[in-house]
PDB file of C-alpha atoms in Angstrom:
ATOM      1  CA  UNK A   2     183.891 116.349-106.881  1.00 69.00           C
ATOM      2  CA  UNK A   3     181.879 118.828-104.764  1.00 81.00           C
ATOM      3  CA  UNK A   4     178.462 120.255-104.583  1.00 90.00           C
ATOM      4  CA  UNK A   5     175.974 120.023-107.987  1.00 91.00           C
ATOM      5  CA  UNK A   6     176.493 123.318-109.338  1.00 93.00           C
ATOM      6  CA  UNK A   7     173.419 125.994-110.889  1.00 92.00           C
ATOM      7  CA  UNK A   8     174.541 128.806-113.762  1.00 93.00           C
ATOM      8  CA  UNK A   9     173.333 131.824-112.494  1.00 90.00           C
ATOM      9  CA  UNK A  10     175.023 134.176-115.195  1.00 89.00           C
ATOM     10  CA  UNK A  11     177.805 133.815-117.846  1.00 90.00           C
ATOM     11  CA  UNK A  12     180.448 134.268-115.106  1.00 91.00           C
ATOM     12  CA  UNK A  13     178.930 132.661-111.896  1.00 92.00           C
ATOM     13  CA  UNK A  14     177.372 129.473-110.743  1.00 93.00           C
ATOM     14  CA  UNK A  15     175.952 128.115-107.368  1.00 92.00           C
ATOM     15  CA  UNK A  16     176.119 125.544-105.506  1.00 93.00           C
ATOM     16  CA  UNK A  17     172.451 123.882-106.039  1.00 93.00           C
ATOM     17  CA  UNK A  18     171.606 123.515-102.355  1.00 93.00           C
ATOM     18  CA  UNK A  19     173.398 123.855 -99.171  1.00 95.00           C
ATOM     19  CA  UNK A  20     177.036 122.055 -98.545  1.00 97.00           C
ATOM     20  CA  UNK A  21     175.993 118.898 -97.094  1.00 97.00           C
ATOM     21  CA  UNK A  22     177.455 116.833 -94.109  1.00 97.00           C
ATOM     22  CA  UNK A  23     179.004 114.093 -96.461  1.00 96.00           C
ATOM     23  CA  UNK A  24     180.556 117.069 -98.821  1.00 96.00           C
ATOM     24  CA  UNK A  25     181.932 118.660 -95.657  1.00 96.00           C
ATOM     25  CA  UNK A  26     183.253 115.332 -94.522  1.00 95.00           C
ATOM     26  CA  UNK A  27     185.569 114.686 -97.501  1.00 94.00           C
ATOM     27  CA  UNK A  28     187.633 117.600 -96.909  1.00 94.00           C
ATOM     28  CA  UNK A  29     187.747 116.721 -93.416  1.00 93.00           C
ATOM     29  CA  UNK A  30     189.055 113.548 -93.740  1.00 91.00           C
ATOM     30  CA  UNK A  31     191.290 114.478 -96.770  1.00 91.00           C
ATOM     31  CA  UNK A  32     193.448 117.270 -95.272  1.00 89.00           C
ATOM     32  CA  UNK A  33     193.447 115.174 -91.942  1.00 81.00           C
ATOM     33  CA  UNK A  34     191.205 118.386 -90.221  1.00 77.00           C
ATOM     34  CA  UNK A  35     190.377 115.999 -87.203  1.00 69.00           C
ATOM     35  CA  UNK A  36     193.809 117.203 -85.428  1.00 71.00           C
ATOM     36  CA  UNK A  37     192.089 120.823 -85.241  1.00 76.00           C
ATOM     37  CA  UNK A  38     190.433 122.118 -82.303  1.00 81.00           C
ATOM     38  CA  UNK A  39     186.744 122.766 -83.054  1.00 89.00           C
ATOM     39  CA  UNK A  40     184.966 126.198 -82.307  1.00 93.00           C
ATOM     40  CA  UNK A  41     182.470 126.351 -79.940  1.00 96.00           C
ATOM     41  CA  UNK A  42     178.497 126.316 -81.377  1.00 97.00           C
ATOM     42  CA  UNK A  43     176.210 128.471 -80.170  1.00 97.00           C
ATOM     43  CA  UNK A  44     172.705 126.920 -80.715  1.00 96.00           C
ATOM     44  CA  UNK A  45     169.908 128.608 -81.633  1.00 93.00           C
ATOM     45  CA  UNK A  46     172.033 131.820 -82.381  1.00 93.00           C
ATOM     46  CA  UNK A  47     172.382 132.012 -78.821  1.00 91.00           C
ATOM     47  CA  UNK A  48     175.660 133.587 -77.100  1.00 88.00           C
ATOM     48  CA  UNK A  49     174.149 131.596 -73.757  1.00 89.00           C
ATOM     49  CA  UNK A  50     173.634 128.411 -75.098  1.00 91.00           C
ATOM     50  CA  UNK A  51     177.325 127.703 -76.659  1.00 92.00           C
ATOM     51  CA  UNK A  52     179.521 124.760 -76.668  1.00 94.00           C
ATOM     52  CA  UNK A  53     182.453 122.673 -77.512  1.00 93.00           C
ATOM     53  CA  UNK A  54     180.682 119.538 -77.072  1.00 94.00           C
ATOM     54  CA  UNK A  55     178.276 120.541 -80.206  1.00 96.00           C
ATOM     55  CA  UNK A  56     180.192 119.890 -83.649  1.00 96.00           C
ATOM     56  CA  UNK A  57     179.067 119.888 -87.307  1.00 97.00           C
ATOM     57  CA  UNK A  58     179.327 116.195 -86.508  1.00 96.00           C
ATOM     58  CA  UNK A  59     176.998 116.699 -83.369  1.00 97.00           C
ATOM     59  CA  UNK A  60     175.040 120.234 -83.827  1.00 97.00           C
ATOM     60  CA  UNK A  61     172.681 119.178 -81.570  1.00 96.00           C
ATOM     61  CA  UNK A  62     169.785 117.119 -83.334  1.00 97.00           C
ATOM     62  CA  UNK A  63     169.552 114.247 -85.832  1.00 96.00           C
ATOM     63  CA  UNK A  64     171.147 114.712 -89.045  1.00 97.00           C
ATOM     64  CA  UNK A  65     172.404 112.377 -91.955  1.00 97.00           C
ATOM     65  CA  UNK A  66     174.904 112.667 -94.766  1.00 97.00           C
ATOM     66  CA  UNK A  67     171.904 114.434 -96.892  1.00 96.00           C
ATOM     67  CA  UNK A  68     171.361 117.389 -94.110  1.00 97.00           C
ATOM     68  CA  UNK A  69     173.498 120.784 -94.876  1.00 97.00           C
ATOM     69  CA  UNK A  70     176.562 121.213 -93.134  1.00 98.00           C
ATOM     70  CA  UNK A  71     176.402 123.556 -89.760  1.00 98.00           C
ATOM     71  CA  UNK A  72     178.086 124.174 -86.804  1.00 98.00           C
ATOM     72  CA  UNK A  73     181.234 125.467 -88.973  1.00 97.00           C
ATOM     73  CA  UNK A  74     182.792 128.609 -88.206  1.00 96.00           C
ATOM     74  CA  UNK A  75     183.921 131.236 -91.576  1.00 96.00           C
ATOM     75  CA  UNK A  76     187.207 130.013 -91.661  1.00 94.00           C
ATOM     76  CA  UNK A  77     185.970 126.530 -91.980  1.00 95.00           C
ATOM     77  CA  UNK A  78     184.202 127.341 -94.940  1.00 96.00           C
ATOM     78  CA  UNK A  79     186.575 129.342 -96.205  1.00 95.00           C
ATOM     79  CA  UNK A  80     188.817 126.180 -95.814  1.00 95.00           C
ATOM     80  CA  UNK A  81     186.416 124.541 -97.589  1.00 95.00           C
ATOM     81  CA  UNK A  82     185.847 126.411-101.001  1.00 96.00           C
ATOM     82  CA  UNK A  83     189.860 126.674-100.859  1.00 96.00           C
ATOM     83  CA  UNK A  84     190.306 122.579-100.668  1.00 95.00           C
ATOM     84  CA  UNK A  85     187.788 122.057-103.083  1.00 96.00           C
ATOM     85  CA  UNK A  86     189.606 124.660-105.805  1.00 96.00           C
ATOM     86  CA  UNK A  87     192.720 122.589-104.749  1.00 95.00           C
ATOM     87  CA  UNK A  88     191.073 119.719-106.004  1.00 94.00           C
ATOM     88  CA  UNK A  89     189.061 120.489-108.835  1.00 93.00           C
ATOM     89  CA  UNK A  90     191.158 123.515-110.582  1.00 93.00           C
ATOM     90  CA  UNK A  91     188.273 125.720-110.456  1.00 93.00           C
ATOM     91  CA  UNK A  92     187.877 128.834-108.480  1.00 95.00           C
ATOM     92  CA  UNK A  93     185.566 127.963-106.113  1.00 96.00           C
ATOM     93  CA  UNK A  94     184.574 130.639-103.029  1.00 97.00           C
ATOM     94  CA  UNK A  95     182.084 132.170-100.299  1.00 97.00           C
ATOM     95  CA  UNK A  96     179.745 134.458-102.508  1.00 95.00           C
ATOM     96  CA  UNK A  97     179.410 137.998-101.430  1.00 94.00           C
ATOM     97  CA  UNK A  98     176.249 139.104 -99.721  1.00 94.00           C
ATOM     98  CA  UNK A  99     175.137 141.455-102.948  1.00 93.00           C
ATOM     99  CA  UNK A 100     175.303 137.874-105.406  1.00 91.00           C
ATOM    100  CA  UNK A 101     173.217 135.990-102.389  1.00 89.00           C
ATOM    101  CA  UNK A 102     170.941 138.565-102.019  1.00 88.00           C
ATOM    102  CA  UNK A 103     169.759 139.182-105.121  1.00 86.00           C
ATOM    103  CA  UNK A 104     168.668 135.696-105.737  1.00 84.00           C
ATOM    104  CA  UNK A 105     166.697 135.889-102.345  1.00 83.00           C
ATOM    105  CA  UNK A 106     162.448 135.017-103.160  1.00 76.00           C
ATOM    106  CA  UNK A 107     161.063 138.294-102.415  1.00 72.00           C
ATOM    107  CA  UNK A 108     158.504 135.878-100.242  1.00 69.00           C
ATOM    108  CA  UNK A 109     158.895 132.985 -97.713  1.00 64.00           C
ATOM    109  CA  UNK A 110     156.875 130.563 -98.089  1.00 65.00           C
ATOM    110  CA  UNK A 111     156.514 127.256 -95.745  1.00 69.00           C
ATOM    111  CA  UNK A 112     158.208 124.958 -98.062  1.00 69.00           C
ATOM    112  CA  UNK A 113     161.090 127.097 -96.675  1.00 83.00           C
ATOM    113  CA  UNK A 114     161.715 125.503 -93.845  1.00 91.00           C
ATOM    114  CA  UNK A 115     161.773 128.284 -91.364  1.00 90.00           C
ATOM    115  CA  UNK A 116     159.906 128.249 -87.326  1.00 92.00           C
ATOM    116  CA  UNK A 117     156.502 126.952 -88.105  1.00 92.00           C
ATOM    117  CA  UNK A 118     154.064 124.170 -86.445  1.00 93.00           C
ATOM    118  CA  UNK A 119     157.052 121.191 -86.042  1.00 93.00           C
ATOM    119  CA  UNK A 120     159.472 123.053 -84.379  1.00 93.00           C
ATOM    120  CA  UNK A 121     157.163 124.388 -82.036  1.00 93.00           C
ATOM    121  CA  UNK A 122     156.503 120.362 -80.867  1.00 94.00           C
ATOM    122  CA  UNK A 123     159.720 119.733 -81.406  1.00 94.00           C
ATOM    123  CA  UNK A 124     161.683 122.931 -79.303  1.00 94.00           C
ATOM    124  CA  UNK A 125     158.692 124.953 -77.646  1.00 92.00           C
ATOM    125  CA  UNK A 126     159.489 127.269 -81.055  1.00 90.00           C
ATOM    126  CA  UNK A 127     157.424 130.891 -79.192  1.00 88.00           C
ATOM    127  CA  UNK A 128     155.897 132.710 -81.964  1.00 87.00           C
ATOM    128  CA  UNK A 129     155.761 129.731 -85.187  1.00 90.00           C
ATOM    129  CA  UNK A 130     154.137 130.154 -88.409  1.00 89.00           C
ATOM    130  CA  UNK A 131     150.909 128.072 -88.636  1.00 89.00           C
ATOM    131  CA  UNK A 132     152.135 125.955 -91.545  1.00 87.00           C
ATOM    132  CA  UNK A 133     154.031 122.839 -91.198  1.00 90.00           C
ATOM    133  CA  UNK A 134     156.784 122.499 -93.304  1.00 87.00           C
ATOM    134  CA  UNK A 135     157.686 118.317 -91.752  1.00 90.00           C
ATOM    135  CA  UNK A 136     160.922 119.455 -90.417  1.00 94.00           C
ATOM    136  CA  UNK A 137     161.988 121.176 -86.527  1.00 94.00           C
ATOM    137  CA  UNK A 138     165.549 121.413 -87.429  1.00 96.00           C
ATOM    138  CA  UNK A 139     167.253 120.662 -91.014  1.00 97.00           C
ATOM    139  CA  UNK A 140     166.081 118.666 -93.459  1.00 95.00           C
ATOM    140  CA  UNK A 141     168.339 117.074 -96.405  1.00 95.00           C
ATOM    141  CA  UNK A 142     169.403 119.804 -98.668  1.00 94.00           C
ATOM    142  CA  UNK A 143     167.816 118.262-101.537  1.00 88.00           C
ATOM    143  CA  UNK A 144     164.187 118.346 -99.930  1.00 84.00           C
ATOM    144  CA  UNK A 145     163.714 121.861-100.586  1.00 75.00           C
ATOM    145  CA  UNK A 146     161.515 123.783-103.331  1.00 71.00           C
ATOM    146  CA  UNK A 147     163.498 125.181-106.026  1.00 78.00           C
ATOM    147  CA  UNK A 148     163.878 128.944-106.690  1.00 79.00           C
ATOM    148  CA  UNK A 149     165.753 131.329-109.080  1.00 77.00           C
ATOM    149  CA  UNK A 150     167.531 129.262-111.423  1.00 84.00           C
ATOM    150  CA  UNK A 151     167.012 126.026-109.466  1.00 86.00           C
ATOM    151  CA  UNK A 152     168.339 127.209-106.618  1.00 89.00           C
ATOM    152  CA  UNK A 153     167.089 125.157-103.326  1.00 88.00           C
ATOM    153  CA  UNK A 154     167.135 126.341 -99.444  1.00 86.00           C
ATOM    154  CA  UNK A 155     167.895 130.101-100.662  1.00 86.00           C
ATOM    155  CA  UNK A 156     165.735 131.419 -97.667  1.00 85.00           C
ATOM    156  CA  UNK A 157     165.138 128.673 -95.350  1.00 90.00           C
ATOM    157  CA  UNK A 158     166.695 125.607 -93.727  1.00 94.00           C
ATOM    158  CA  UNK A 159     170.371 127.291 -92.723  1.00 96.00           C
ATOM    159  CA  UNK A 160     171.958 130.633 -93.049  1.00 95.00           C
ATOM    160  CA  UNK A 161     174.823 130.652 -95.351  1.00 96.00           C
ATOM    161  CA  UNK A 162     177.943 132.648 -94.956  1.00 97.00           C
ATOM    162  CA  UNK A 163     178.984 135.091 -97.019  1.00 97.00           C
ATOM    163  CA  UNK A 164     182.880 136.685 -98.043  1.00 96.00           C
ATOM    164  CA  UNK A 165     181.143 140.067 -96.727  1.00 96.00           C
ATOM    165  CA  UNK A 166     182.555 141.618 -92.816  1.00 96.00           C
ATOM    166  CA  UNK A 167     179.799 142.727 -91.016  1.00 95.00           C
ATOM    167  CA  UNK A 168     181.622 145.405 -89.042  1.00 92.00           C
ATOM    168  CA  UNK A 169     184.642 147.630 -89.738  1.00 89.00           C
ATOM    169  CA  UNK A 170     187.127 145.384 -87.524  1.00 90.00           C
ATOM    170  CA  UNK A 171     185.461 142.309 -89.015  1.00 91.00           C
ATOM    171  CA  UNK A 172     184.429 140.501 -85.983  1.00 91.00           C
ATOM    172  CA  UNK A 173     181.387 139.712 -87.374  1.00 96.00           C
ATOM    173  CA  UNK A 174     180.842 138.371 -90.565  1.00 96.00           C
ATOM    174  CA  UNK A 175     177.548 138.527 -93.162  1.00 97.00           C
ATOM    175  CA  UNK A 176     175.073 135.412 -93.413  1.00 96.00           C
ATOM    176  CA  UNK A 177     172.138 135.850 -95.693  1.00 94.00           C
ATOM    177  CA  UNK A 178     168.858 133.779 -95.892  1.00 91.00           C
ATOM    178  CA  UNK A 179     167.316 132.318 -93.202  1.00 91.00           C
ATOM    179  CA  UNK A 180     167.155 129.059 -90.852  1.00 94.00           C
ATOM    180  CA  UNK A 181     164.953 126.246 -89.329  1.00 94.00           C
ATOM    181  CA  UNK A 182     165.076 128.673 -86.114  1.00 94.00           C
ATOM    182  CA  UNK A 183     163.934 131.889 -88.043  1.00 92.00           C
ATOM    183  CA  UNK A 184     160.818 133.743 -87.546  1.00 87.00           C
ATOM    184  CA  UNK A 185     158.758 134.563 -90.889  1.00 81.00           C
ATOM    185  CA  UNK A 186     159.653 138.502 -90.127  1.00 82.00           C
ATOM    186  CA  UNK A 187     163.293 137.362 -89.652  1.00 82.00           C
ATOM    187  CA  UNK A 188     165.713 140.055 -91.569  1.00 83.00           C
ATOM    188  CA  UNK A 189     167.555 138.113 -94.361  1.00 86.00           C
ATOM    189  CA  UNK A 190     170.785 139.724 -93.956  1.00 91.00           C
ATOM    190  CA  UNK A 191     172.559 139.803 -90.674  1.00 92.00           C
ATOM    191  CA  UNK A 192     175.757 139.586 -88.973  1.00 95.00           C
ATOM    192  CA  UNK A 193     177.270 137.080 -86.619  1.00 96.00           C
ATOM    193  CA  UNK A 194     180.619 136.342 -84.649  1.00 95.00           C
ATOM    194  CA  UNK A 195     182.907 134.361 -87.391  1.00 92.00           C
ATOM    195  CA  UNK A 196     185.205 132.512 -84.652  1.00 94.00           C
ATOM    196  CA  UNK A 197     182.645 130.110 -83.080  1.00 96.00           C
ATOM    197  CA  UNK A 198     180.158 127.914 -85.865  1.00 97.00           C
ATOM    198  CA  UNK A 199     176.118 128.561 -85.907  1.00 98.00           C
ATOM    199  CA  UNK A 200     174.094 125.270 -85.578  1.00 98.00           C
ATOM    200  CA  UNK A 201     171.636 127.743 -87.883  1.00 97.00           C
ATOM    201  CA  UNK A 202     174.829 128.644 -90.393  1.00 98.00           C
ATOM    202  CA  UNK A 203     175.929 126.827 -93.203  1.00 98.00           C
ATOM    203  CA  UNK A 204     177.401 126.981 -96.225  1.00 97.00           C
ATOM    204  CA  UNK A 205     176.610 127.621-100.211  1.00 96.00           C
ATOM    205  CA  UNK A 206     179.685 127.520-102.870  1.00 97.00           C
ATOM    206  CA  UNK A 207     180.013 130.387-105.992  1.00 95.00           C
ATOM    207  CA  UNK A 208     182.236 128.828-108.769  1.00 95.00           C
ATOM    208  CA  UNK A 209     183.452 131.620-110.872  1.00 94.00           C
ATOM    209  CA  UNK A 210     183.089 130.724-114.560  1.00 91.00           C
ATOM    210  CA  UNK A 211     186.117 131.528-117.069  1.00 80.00           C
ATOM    211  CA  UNK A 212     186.148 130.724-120.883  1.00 71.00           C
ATOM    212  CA  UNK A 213     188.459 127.422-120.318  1.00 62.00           C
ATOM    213  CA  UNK A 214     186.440 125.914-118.021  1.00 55.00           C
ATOM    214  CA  UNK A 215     182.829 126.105-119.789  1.00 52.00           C
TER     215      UNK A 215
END
């Protein structure tokens, strides 16, 4: 029925973790998505190291069902939160980058999964954190420590996308938090390209809350 859900005021909830890969893959194979033409994904938040041959299905490294969603470009997950409002009659959406934000820790810590000690065996990470956090790349979404209001992954593991442009001709669109490839001085806010997917980007829901549907 889509992701488990977190109350984060009277009119808002959030998705708990990260969308993961099995989420993602029911709206694929519901509205038949497999006919589309896949972006290109840059690795590593590279512009040089992009390519049609890496998928959310294929970013790149191991993942399972568990593992948050990457590799999807905004319109995807725009796609996404629209399907799943189809489905469910809520009014599901990308939150802004204000709501994300705000619910930001106002300190990493290792449990984030961010560039530490295993992805420096695992991809020559330059400049890692001296913790060990178990994972180089993702890790299920679940795995994480919980934050505000339950909230796991918030600054660590993937980006997420938010509904906010990054530029005036909105060629580059918001994604707050940080990934498995970020440094610990990594800014938590930044913009990126929205036509090709991030194997560092995901994505986290908002469900707006009305009176009916409490």
């Amino acid at each position: 029925a889509g992701p488990r859900l977190r109350v984060v005021s009277k009119q808002l909830a959030r998705s708990e973790g990260e969308v993961s890969v099995a989420e993602f893959a029911q709206f694929w194979r519901a509205t038949d998505r497999a006919r589309i033409e896949l972006p290109s994904c840059r690795d590593r938040e590279s512009f040089f190291r992009s390519s049609k041959n890496r998928t959310w299905q294929a970013p790149g490294f191991a993942q399972d069902d568990s593992h948050p969603v990457v590799c999807v470009n905004i319109q995807m997950a725009q796609a996404y939160a629209d399907w799943l409002s189809q489905q469910t009659g809520q009014a599901y959406r990308l939150p802004s980058r204000a709501e994300l934000t705000s619910l930001l820790p106002k300190r990493a810590a290792c449990s984030d999964n961010r560039r530490d000690q295993q992805a420096q065996r695992g991809w020559d990470a330059r400049e890692a954190a001296s913790c060990d956090d178990g994972a180089a790349w993702t890790r299920p979404v679940q795995a994480g420590a919980t934050g505000a209001h339950g909230l796991r992954g918030l600054d660590g593991n993937v980006r997420e996308w938010t509904s906010d442009c990054a530029n005036s001709p909105c060629s580059e669109q918001v994604a707050i938090g940080a990934a498995w490839y970020s440094s610990e001085d990594e800014p938590v806010s930044a913009g990126f390209a929205g036509e090709p997917g991030f194997n560092t980007i995901g994505i986290r829901l908002a469900r707006e809350i009305h009176p009916s549907s409490r």
